[in-house]
């Protein structure tokens, strides 16, 4: 059996306000080519198909167009989709009656039996006479067996499914959308933040010893877990943030034969690049010099996304205007300007107590913040004068309002 494992498409995502439908169309066309080229029997999509629980019509069309094209081009292909934490499980599986006639199975929720038990059989999907898939969506509280904690509940869920599946099938593959222990997060990436304050850090390897391959979603960096090459995150096929700009986007090709599992990463060269200049935050003049090296031309759907990081030692009101002026005629799309202050080493400013903060004058408060943030000894005279004039205007307005009451 050959299967392709992918996850975390986040269809419908906008990148700092820019529409990404062009990138998603390119990615899905490439994926369809890989499915046909490898003659895969099974496609697993392990959650976060959409970026939001209420995806746009355009985002849903991307998915259904892909599913239509995949079943037309590869009529023997089976597709199994599970919901992630970004998806609405009920919405995702609502067209199941139609999709199932095309060998497409969707599992977005964990249904209950008539006696209010977990319907485990609903999550065990036959893929051949001797093989099945444990199609487990993102598990919310109440979806898994009652145990002392979230981690143990998820482990018990998989252990029960494996035990039931082994009674009928020789080959078991599994899906999951969770944060596995021993996994690596992309540094500084808030888009794959740990769920429920770290309770979702699951030792999945302890319950997968009888599973030929475990297809995980949620973390965007492609990786194996705990040294087990058959327990993998495929990674997101598109970078979701600048923290992921150095990731190698990919899908995973899995071959299971004679109880042996082989995996192969298929690298995807994304059509739109993420640029961060300078390499490290530098003063404005250095950033402007780096802009001069950017490609000239028109801005298109394939133009790189640009992040500019500036080292500042105080407020710079014309910062964005100067950068936008320098970018005129450059074939890049500005997403964000990150103003970074120098680290204040060995500061002599003592921490403030609550009472000190509550009784501090606006001028003193502004001065204290400025000195801590920019590593300076005092508020610049021009800023101090502007702030004092503003405070005076507010006080005068308040006095006039009280007089007319």
XYZ file of C-alpha atoms in Angstrom:
405
model
C 0.000 0.000 0.000
C 1.197 3.468 -0.926
C -0.163 6.492 0.860
C 0.509 10.215 0.818
C 0.308 12.107 4.086
C -0.329 15.843 4.188
C -1.874 18.283 6.674
C -2.303 21.900 7.715
C -3.362 23.386 4.380
C -5.105 26.332 6.066
C -7.153 27.087 2.963
C -8.536 30.609 3.092
C -5.633 32.032 5.066
C -4.618 35.592 4.310
C -1.016 36.592 4.912
C -0.928 40.043 6.515
C -3.985 40.918 4.469
C -2.785 39.353 1.200
C -4.977 36.674 -0.393
C -3.194 33.303 -0.749
C -5.586 31.541 -3.124
C -2.953 31.610 -5.903
C -0.490 29.781 -3.639
C -3.086 27.247 -2.553
C -4.121 26.528 -6.146
C -0.489 25.974 -7.122
C 0.086 23.699 -4.128
C -3.023 21.600 -4.798
C -2.124 21.206 -8.479
C 1.359 20.030 -7.452
C -0.131 17.610 -4.909
C -2.461 16.150 -7.511
C 0.532 15.565 -9.782
C 2.392 13.777 -6.968
C -0.581 11.521 -6.257
C -0.755 10.462 -9.906
C 3.033 10.182 -10.300
C 3.472 7.944 -7.241
C 0.311 5.921 -7.981
C -0.771 6.358 -4.378
C -3.625 4.226 -3.072
C -4.561 6.484 -0.173
C -4.396 10.192 0.634
C -4.481 11.246 4.294
C -5.197 14.895 5.184
C -4.594 15.234 8.930
C -6.510 18.338 9.941
C -6.536 22.116 9.577
C -7.883 21.857 6.056
C -9.232 25.391 6.504
C -7.777 28.318 8.392
C -11.013 29.177 10.191
C -14.100 27.246 11.370
C -16.220 29.355 9.015
C -14.286 29.282 5.713
C -15.258 31.455 2.775
C -17.044 30.038 -0.253
C -13.833 30.515 -2.233
C -11.829 28.459 0.302
C -14.407 25.663 0.236
C -14.360 25.681 -3.564
C -10.586 25.129 -3.489
C -11.122 21.951 -1.476
C -14.001 20.598 -3.542
C -12.298 21.395 -6.845
C -9.254 19.450 -5.650
C -11.332 16.480 -4.488
C -13.188 16.428 -7.807
C -9.960 16.560 -9.836
C -8.271 13.921 -7.662
C -11.115 11.411 -8.019
C -11.346 12.041 -11.762
C -7.614 11.689 -12.407
C -7.059 8.854 -9.921
C -10.354 6.896 -9.784
C -8.949 4.182 -7.469
C -7.667 6.669 -4.899
C -9.157 6.627 -1.405
C -9.107 9.899 0.521
C -9.506 10.292 4.294
C -9.807 13.756 5.850
C -9.881 14.589 9.550
C -10.614 17.906 11.231
C -8.001 19.996 13.036
C -8.352 22.607 15.752
C -8.828 25.326 13.104
C -11.683 23.442 11.445
C -15.336 23.121 12.339
C -15.619 19.355 12.461
C -19.361 19.353 11.849
C -19.058 21.709 8.868
C -16.181 19.704 7.394
C -18.064 16.415 7.440
C -21.480 17.800 6.439
C -21.106 16.787 2.735
C -20.062 13.219 3.724
C -23.104 11.494 2.135
C -22.047 12.824 -1.252
C -18.283 12.481 -0.759
C -18.461 8.863 0.345
C -19.742 7.859 -3.092
C -16.359 9.057 -4.433
C -14.238 7.073 -1.915
C -13.774 10.166 0.263
C -14.238 9.783 4.014
C -14.375 12.748 6.393
C -14.218 12.522 10.172
C -14.679 15.833 11.931
C -16.397 14.842 15.164
C -16.530 11.918 17.576
C -20.145 10.691 17.656
C -21.847 8.914 20.541
C -23.691 5.608 20.629
C -27.270 5.239 21.832
C -26.059 4.575 25.388
C -23.882 7.767 25.216
C -20.616 5.890 24.816
C -17.913 6.795 22.304
C -18.645 5.374 18.849
C -15.153 3.969 18.237
C -16.290 1.989 15.176
C -17.111 5.253 13.389
C -13.405 6.168 13.459
C -12.117 2.835 12.092
C -12.151 3.170 8.280
C -11.458 0.102 6.078
C -8.981 0.849 3.283
C -8.563 -2.739 2.029
C -9.493 -6.259 3.098
C -6.631 -6.372 5.604
C -5.927 -2.695 6.321
C -7.720 0.126 8.104
C -7.205 3.727 9.126
C -7.928 5.158 12.571
C -9.348 8.501 11.424
C -9.092 10.498 14.654
C -9.896 14.222 14.377
C -8.714 16.898 16.785
C -9.989 15.758 20.168
C -11.722 18.243 22.430
C -12.637 17.686 26.062
C -15.412 15.099 26.167
C -14.372 13.404 22.918
C -12.094 10.859 24.610
C -12.548 8.382 27.490
C -12.853 9.805 30.984
C -9.369 9.846 32.549
C -7.517 11.984 35.130
C -6.121 14.310 32.442
C -6.223 15.303 28.768
C -3.005 13.477 27.877
C -4.138 10.166 29.339
C -7.545 10.528 27.700
C -6.049 10.812 24.210
C -3.716 7.865 24.840
C -6.641 5.760 26.052
C -8.595 6.737 22.937
C -5.871 5.430 20.619
C -5.224 2.334 22.742
C -8.893 1.326 22.519
C -9.034 1.938 18.763
C -5.867 -0.109 18.187
C -7.196 -2.981 20.259
C -10.462 -3.019 18.304
C -8.754 -2.686 14.909
C -6.322 -5.553 15.584
C -9.251 -7.951 15.929
C -10.017 -7.566 12.205
C -7.073 -5.952 10.395
C -3.405 -6.818 9.989
C -2.259 -3.379 8.863
C -3.244 -0.254 10.778
C -2.511 3.357 9.927
C -3.630 6.196 12.159
C -4.263 9.912 11.971
C -4.123 12.561 14.658
C -4.121 16.317 15.119
C -2.236 17.128 18.306
C 1.027 18.313 19.826
C 3.158 15.220 20.366
C 5.889 15.091 22.963
C 9.464 15.113 21.582
C 8.281 17.326 18.700
C 10.019 20.518 17.550
C 8.181 23.825 17.332
C 9.239 26.522 14.872
C 11.016 29.159 16.957
C 8.823 32.166 17.682
C 5.846 30.743 15.807
C 2.544 31.669 17.462
C 0.546 29.951 14.708
C 1.336 26.511 16.158
C 1.063 27.482 19.810
C 0.621 24.658 22.281
C -3.046 23.906 22.955
C -4.535 24.159 26.445
C -1.386 25.454 28.088
C 0.703 22.367 27.279
C -1.784 19.675 28.302
C -1.858 18.572 24.666
C 1.764 17.380 24.819
C 0.968 13.727 24.155
C 3.376 10.784 24.260
C 1.832 9.299 21.145
C 4.678 6.796 20.594
C 3.590 4.851 23.678
C 0.336 3.752 22.015
C 1.410 3.285 18.397
C 3.586 0.162 18.583
C 1.017 -1.840 16.569
C 0.425 0.946 14.018
C 2.335 0.789 10.734
C 2.200 4.557 10.216
C 0.843 7.497 12.223
C 0.014 10.606 10.175
C 0.049 13.674 12.398
C -1.058 17.256 11.854
C -0.936 20.520 13.855
C 2.800 21.314 13.889
C 4.006 22.942 10.693
C 7.576 21.627 10.681
C 7.991 18.245 8.952
C 9.541 15.783 11.408
C 9.501 12.309 12.870
C 8.650 11.813 16.539
C 10.865 10.205 19.167
C 13.171 8.621 16.619
C 10.268 6.698 15.085
C 10.263 7.316 11.345
C 6.737 5.874 11.067
C 5.294 8.568 13.373
C 5.480 11.806 11.452
C 4.250 15.325 10.920
C 4.117 15.969 7.188
C 4.411 19.701 7.883
C 2.414 22.505 6.328
C 2.809 22.719 2.526
C 2.949 26.531 2.776
C 4.712 28.576 5.473
C 2.148 30.123 7.784
C 4.404 32.809 9.298
C 7.871 34.323 8.945
C 9.006 32.022 11.752
C 8.570 29.184 9.228
C 10.467 30.797 6.354
C 13.411 28.374 6.722
C 11.241 25.238 6.875
C 11.379 22.844 3.934
C 7.763 22.388 2.855
C 6.861 18.817 1.970
C 4.445 15.909 1.931
C 5.283 12.349 2.993
C 5.116 9.296 0.747
C 4.640 6.091 2.765
C 5.037 2.561 1.449
C 3.791 -0.331 3.604
C 4.736 -3.795 2.395
C 5.245 -7.089 4.251
C 4.873 -5.364 7.638
C 7.654 -2.907 6.739
C 7.094 0.833 6.480
C 9.251 3.142 4.395
C 8.827 6.920 4.311
C 10.075 9.540 1.885
C 9.727 13.307 2.062
C 8.715 14.934 -1.209
C 9.897 18.530 -1.095
C 7.604 21.272 -2.373
C 9.229 24.422 -3.760
C 6.674 27.057 -2.770
C 5.741 29.593 -5.473
C 5.962 32.612 -3.153
C 9.004 33.219 -0.978
C 9.263 34.917 2.408
C 11.998 37.548 2.713
C 13.293 39.115 5.925
C 15.744 41.986 5.562
C 18.218 42.700 6.954
C 19.201 39.250 8.288
C 19.325 40.780 11.756
C 17.660 44.048 12.870
C 19.792 46.982 11.677
C 19.467 50.792 11.734
C 17.177 52.328 9.117
C 19.958 53.304 6.711
C 21.152 49.673 6.591
C 17.623 48.482 5.824
C 17.259 51.053 3.055
C 20.494 49.768 1.521
C 19.152 46.207 1.654
C 15.980 47.333 -0.138
C 18.082 48.519 -3.081
C 19.078 44.894 -3.741
C 15.466 43.717 -4.051
C 14.166 42.814 -7.532
C 12.553 45.540 -9.597
C 9.257 45.058 -11.404
C 5.514 44.868 -10.972
C 3.855 43.335 -7.946
C 2.083 40.055 -8.816
C 0.496 37.120 -6.981
C 3.911 35.468 -7.078
C 5.862 38.388 -5.602
C 7.682 37.584 -2.335
C 6.281 38.640 1.021
C 8.626 41.052 2.749
C 9.372 41.633 6.419
C 11.699 44.498 7.353
C 13.407 44.582 10.742
C 14.686 47.933 11.983
C 16.860 48.630 15.010
C 15.546 51.793 16.665
C 16.668 53.778 19.678
C 13.584 55.984 19.821
C 10.295 56.732 18.045
C 10.631 57.380 14.307
C 7.371 58.872 12.957
C 8.506 58.764 9.311
C 9.782 55.169 9.439
C 7.028 53.582 7.350
C 6.926 56.489 4.888
C 10.670 56.189 4.189
C 10.444 52.425 3.708
C 7.417 52.593 1.409
C 9.156 55.256 -0.651
C 12.257 53.061 -1.009
C 10.088 50.085 -2.069
C 8.505 51.880 -5.008
C 9.101 49.873 -8.182
C 10.208 46.757 -6.276
C 8.461 43.445 -6.964
C 7.796 42.582 -3.320
C 4.803 42.807 -0.987
C 5.451 44.551 2.315
C 3.809 42.693 5.183
C 5.268 44.147 8.360
C 7.896 46.470 9.740
C 9.348 45.198 12.989
C 10.900 47.974 15.059
C 13.354 46.389 17.489
C 14.837 48.284 20.427
C 18.364 47.559 21.686
C 18.490 45.268 24.681
C 18.928 47.256 27.863
C 21.755 45.626 29.780
C 22.328 46.210 33.483
C 19.495 48.724 33.771
C 19.547 50.751 36.991
C 15.779 51.265 36.854
C 14.119 49.370 39.688
C 10.864 47.436 39.170
C 7.725 49.453 39.932
C 5.247 48.520 42.620
C 1.507 48.749 41.997
C 1.142 51.806 44.246
C 4.055 53.566 42.534
C 2.526 52.917 39.127
C -0.953 54.055 40.219
C 0.334 57.345 41.680
C 2.802 58.137 38.911
C 2.160 61.249 36.798
C 1.676 60.812 33.038
C 4.992 62.544 32.332
C 6.871 60.329 34.771
C 5.128 57.237 33.413
C 6.056 58.122 29.818
C 9.639 58.872 30.831
C 9.971 55.601 32.715
C 8.590 53.585 29.774
C 10.793 55.370 27.234
C 13.956 54.830 29.257
C 13.220 51.147 29.818
C 12.221 50.517 26.203
C 14.968 52.425 24.408
C 17.773 52.285 26.965
C 17.926 56.072 27.331
C 18.389 58.213 30.438
C 15.630 60.753 29.786
C 12.701 61.607 27.557
C 13.781 63.803 24.588
C 12.727 67.454 25.129
C 10.593 67.569 21.970
C 8.573 64.512 23.041
C 8.258 65.824 26.571
C 6.906 69.154 25.294
C 4.390 67.431 22.967
C 3.169 65.216 25.794
C 2.833 68.134 28.230
C 0.794 70.126 25.687
C -1.492 67.139 25.139
C -1.992 66.644 28.867
C -2.783 70.340 29.255
C -5.379 70.199 26.455
C -7.081 67.180 28.042
C -7.146 68.799 31.476
C -8.630 71.994 30.000
C -11.309 70.012 28.150
C -12.201 68.071 31.306
C -12.467 71.317 33.305
C -14.773 72.849 30.692
C -16.968 69.752 30.662
C -17.315 69.874 34.439
C -18.231 73.580 34.304
C -21.085 72.991 31.843
C -22.669 70.126 33.744
